[in-house]
Amino acid sequence: MNRLPPLPDLSRLCIHTVTTKPWSIEEIADRYPAAGVKGITVWRQNLEGRDPAKIGELLRGNGLDIVSLCRGGFFPATSEGDRQAAIDDNRKAIEEAASLGAPLIVLVCGAVPGMPLEQARDQIRAGIEAVLPDCERTGVKLGIEPLHPMYADARSAVNTMKQANDMCEQIGSDYVGVAADVYHLWWDPDLQSEIARCGELGKLFAFHVCDWKTPTADMLNDRGLMGEGCIDIRRIRSWVEATGFKGFNEVEIFSSHHWAKDQNVFLEEIVKAYRQHV
Ligand code: ZN
């Protein structure tokens, strides 16, 4: 068992814009740096009606590192037309990421209720392969994010680090790796060894943190702030850092409860929780 790493300073604190959903990207551009946040992962809805290049300049000008764009994926579909539409949308996301200056797109890979999961994974792999020329042209990488199996029906047929690692090996591109999120992966008995394997493959592209609440009242929008739940985040971070990972620790919280409060207060709570529990 690894020794636990020291509690973090803020130098690698990144926040996903969806975490403070009530704020516009312009408000976020001011408030994250003022709170000591160093990195930002931009959700695509924050770019609606905006010029991604200008948003990129704004964020970098305020001292934020743009870590990734969320999200691409949702490749599986029951018709050829819908599969092609998904590929087209992912190509558009890659262009947005390139304009924004985001080096990575996080993939929520997709699933279709009733479609065998193996078939969905085949379609995911084919979808990723279809957009690889765009990645090679722009330099934007793709991070397969394994999702908790409670989402295997409709959000992702990739549910473990092992499946994500296997898919990376099958695709065999420098542009495809894994985004590891403690919320989705904390329960997996093979997590430590598969994180190590991901590191050996050179595929660990991103690390997301939040917490798992008991009880969880909503499958989508009841994630906990770090320390509110049962995930041993520091231990998982120790496994991630044992691979040599030097990237950001990205706070990503969907929470109706936290969105309902003053987001300035919530941002202070995030920074405090990050120092104490990540
Ligand atoms: Zn995540």
Short mmCIF file of C-alpha atoms in Angstrom, two decimals, residues 1-137:
data_model
loop_
_atom_site.label_atom_id
_atom_site.label_comp_id
_atom_site.label_asym_id
_atom_site.label_seq_id
_atom_site.Cartn_x
_atom_site.Cartn_y
_atom_site.Cartn_z
CA MET A 1 0.00 0.00 0.00
CA ASN A 2 1.39 3.41 -0.93
CA ARG A 3 2.04 6.08 1.66
CA LEU A 4 -0.55 8.81 1.40
CA PRO A 5 0.69 11.95 -0.35
CA PRO A 6 0.69 15.25 1.54
CA LEU A 7 -2.46 17.34 1.31
CA PRO A 8 -2.34 19.47 -1.83
CA ASP A 9 -1.72 23.18 -2.23
CA LEU A 10 -3.78 24.88 -4.94
CA SER A 11 -1.19 24.69 -7.73
CA ARG A 12 -2.98 21.75 -9.38
CA LEU A 13 -6.57 22.66 -8.55
CA CYS A 14 -8.80 22.64 -11.62
CA ILE A 15 -12.57 23.06 -11.57
CA HIS A 16 -15.07 21.92 -14.19
CA THR A 17 -17.38 24.78 -15.16
CA VAL A 18 -20.45 22.56 -14.65
CA THR A 19 -19.57 22.51 -10.95
CA THR A 20 -20.70 26.14 -10.70
CA LYS A 21 -23.47 25.71 -13.24
CA PRO A 22 -25.40 28.91 -12.37
CA TRP A 23 -22.42 31.08 -13.44
CA SER A 24 -21.70 32.18 -16.99
CA ILE A 25 -18.24 31.55 -18.42
CA GLU A 26 -17.49 35.28 -18.01
CA GLU A 27 -18.31 35.15 -14.28
CA ILE A 28 -16.25 31.98 -13.95
CA ALA A 29 -13.30 33.64 -15.71
CA ASP A 30 -13.21 36.24 -12.92
CA ARG A 31 -14.13 34.17 -9.90
CA TYR A 32 -12.04 31.01 -10.25
CA PRO A 33 -8.68 32.86 -10.36
CA ALA A 34 -9.76 35.15 -7.49
CA ALA A 35 -10.33 32.03 -5.37
CA GLY A 36 -6.90 30.61 -6.20
CA VAL A 37 -8.03 28.10 -8.82
CA LYS A 38 -5.34 27.42 -11.43
CA GLY A 39 -7.00 25.21 -14.03
CA ILE A 40 -10.34 25.01 -15.78
CA THR A 41 -12.21 22.36 -17.70
CA VAL A 42 -14.82 23.98 -19.90
CA TRP A 43 -18.16 22.34 -20.55
CA ARG A 44 -19.46 22.82 -24.07
CA GLN A 45 -22.70 24.46 -22.96
CA ASN A 46 -20.58 27.36 -21.64
CA LEU A 47 -19.44 28.02 -25.21
CA GLU A 48 -22.93 28.36 -26.67
CA GLY A 49 -23.24 31.73 -28.41
CA ARG A 50 -19.53 32.44 -27.75
CA ASP A 51 -16.41 32.40 -29.87
CA PRO A 52 -14.27 29.61 -28.35
CA ALA A 53 -11.04 31.36 -29.36
CA LYS A 54 -12.08 34.52 -27.51
CA ILE A 55 -13.13 32.52 -24.44
CA GLY A 56 -9.75 30.80 -24.53
CA GLU A 57 -7.97 34.17 -24.59
CA LEU A 58 -10.12 35.44 -21.72
CA LEU A 59 -9.42 32.39 -19.53
CA ARG A 60 -5.68 32.30 -20.22
CA GLY A 61 -5.47 36.08 -19.82
CA ASN A 62 -6.90 35.64 -16.31
CA GLY A 63 -4.22 33.08 -15.49
CA LEU A 64 -6.19 29.86 -15.95
CA ASP A 65 -4.75 26.76 -17.62
CA ILE A 66 -7.35 25.19 -19.88
CA VAL A 67 -7.20 21.51 -19.01
CA SER A 68 -9.92 20.01 -21.18
CA LEU A 69 -13.23 20.42 -22.95
CA CYS A 70 -16.21 18.36 -21.73
CA ARG A 71 -17.54 16.47 -23.40
CA GLY A 72 -17.57 14.39 -26.54
CA GLY A 73 -18.66 10.81 -27.08
CA PHE A 74 -22.17 9.30 -27.19
CA PHE A 75 -21.14 7.26 -30.23
CA PRO A 76 -23.51 4.26 -30.15
CA ALA A 77 -26.83 4.55 -31.95
CA THR A 78 -29.33 2.24 -33.62
CA SER A 79 -29.19 3.89 -37.05
CA GLU A 80 -26.30 4.71 -39.35
CA GLY A 81 -27.56 8.27 -39.61
CA ASP A 82 -27.45 8.78 -35.86
CA ARG A 83 -23.98 7.22 -35.62
CA GLN A 84 -22.74 9.60 -38.30
CA ALA A 85 -24.39 12.54 -36.52
CA ALA A 86 -22.46 11.61 -33.37
CA ILE A 87 -19.20 11.44 -35.31
CA ASP A 88 -19.94 14.84 -36.86
CA ASP A 89 -20.66 16.34 -33.44
CA ASN A 90 -17.40 14.95 -32.08
CA ARG A 91 -15.52 16.45 -35.00
CA LYS A 92 -17.15 19.78 -34.15
CA ALA A 93 -16.10 19.37 -30.50
CA ILE A 94 -12.51 18.77 -31.61
CA GLU A 95 -12.61 22.03 -33.59
CA GLU A 96 -14.03 23.85 -30.55
CA ALA A 97 -11.29 22.42 -28.33
CA ALA A 98 -8.62 23.48 -30.80
CA SER A 99 -10.04 27.03 -30.97
CA LEU A 100 -10.41 27.21 -27.20
CA GLY A 101 -6.88 25.93 -26.71
CA ALA A 102 -7.94 22.81 -24.79
CA PRO A 103 -5.51 19.92 -25.33
CA LEU A 104 -8.03 17.22 -24.39
CA ILE A 105 -11.68 16.27 -24.84
CA VAL A 106 -13.28 14.05 -22.21
CA LEU A 107 -15.44 11.33 -23.73
CA VAL A 108 -18.65 10.09 -22.18
CA CYS A 109 -18.70 7.25 -24.64
CA GLY A 110 -22.41 6.45 -24.82
CA ALA A 111 -24.76 3.46 -24.68
CA VAL A 112 -28.21 2.62 -25.98
CA PRO A 113 -30.78 0.91 -23.74
CA GLY A 114 -31.21 -2.65 -25.02
CA MET A 115 -28.12 -2.68 -27.19
CA PRO A 116 -25.66 -5.36 -26.02
CA LEU A 117 -22.78 -3.63 -24.24
CA GLU A 118 -20.20 -5.40 -26.42
CA GLN A 119 -21.89 -3.98 -29.51
CA ALA A 120 -21.98 -0.52 -27.95
CA ARG A 121 -18.24 -0.78 -27.21
CA ASP A 122 -17.57 -1.80 -30.83
CA GLN A 123 -19.47 1.29 -31.98
CA ILE A 124 -17.57 3.47 -29.50
CA ARG A 125 -14.25 2.20 -30.80
CA ALA A 126 -15.33 2.77 -34.40
CA GLY A 127 -16.54 6.26 -33.54
CA ILE A 128 -13.25 7.20 -31.90
CA GLU A 129 -11.30 5.80 -34.84
CA ALA A 130 -13.44 7.84 -37.24
CA VAL A 131 -12.40 11.12 -35.59
CA LEU A 132 -8.70 10.32 -35.14
CA PRO A 133 -7.67 12.21 -38.29
CA ASP A 134 -9.17 15.34 -36.72
CA CYS A 135 -7.17 14.72 -33.54
CA GLU A 136 -3.98 14.26 -35.53
CA ARG A 137 -4.58 17.43 -37.52
#
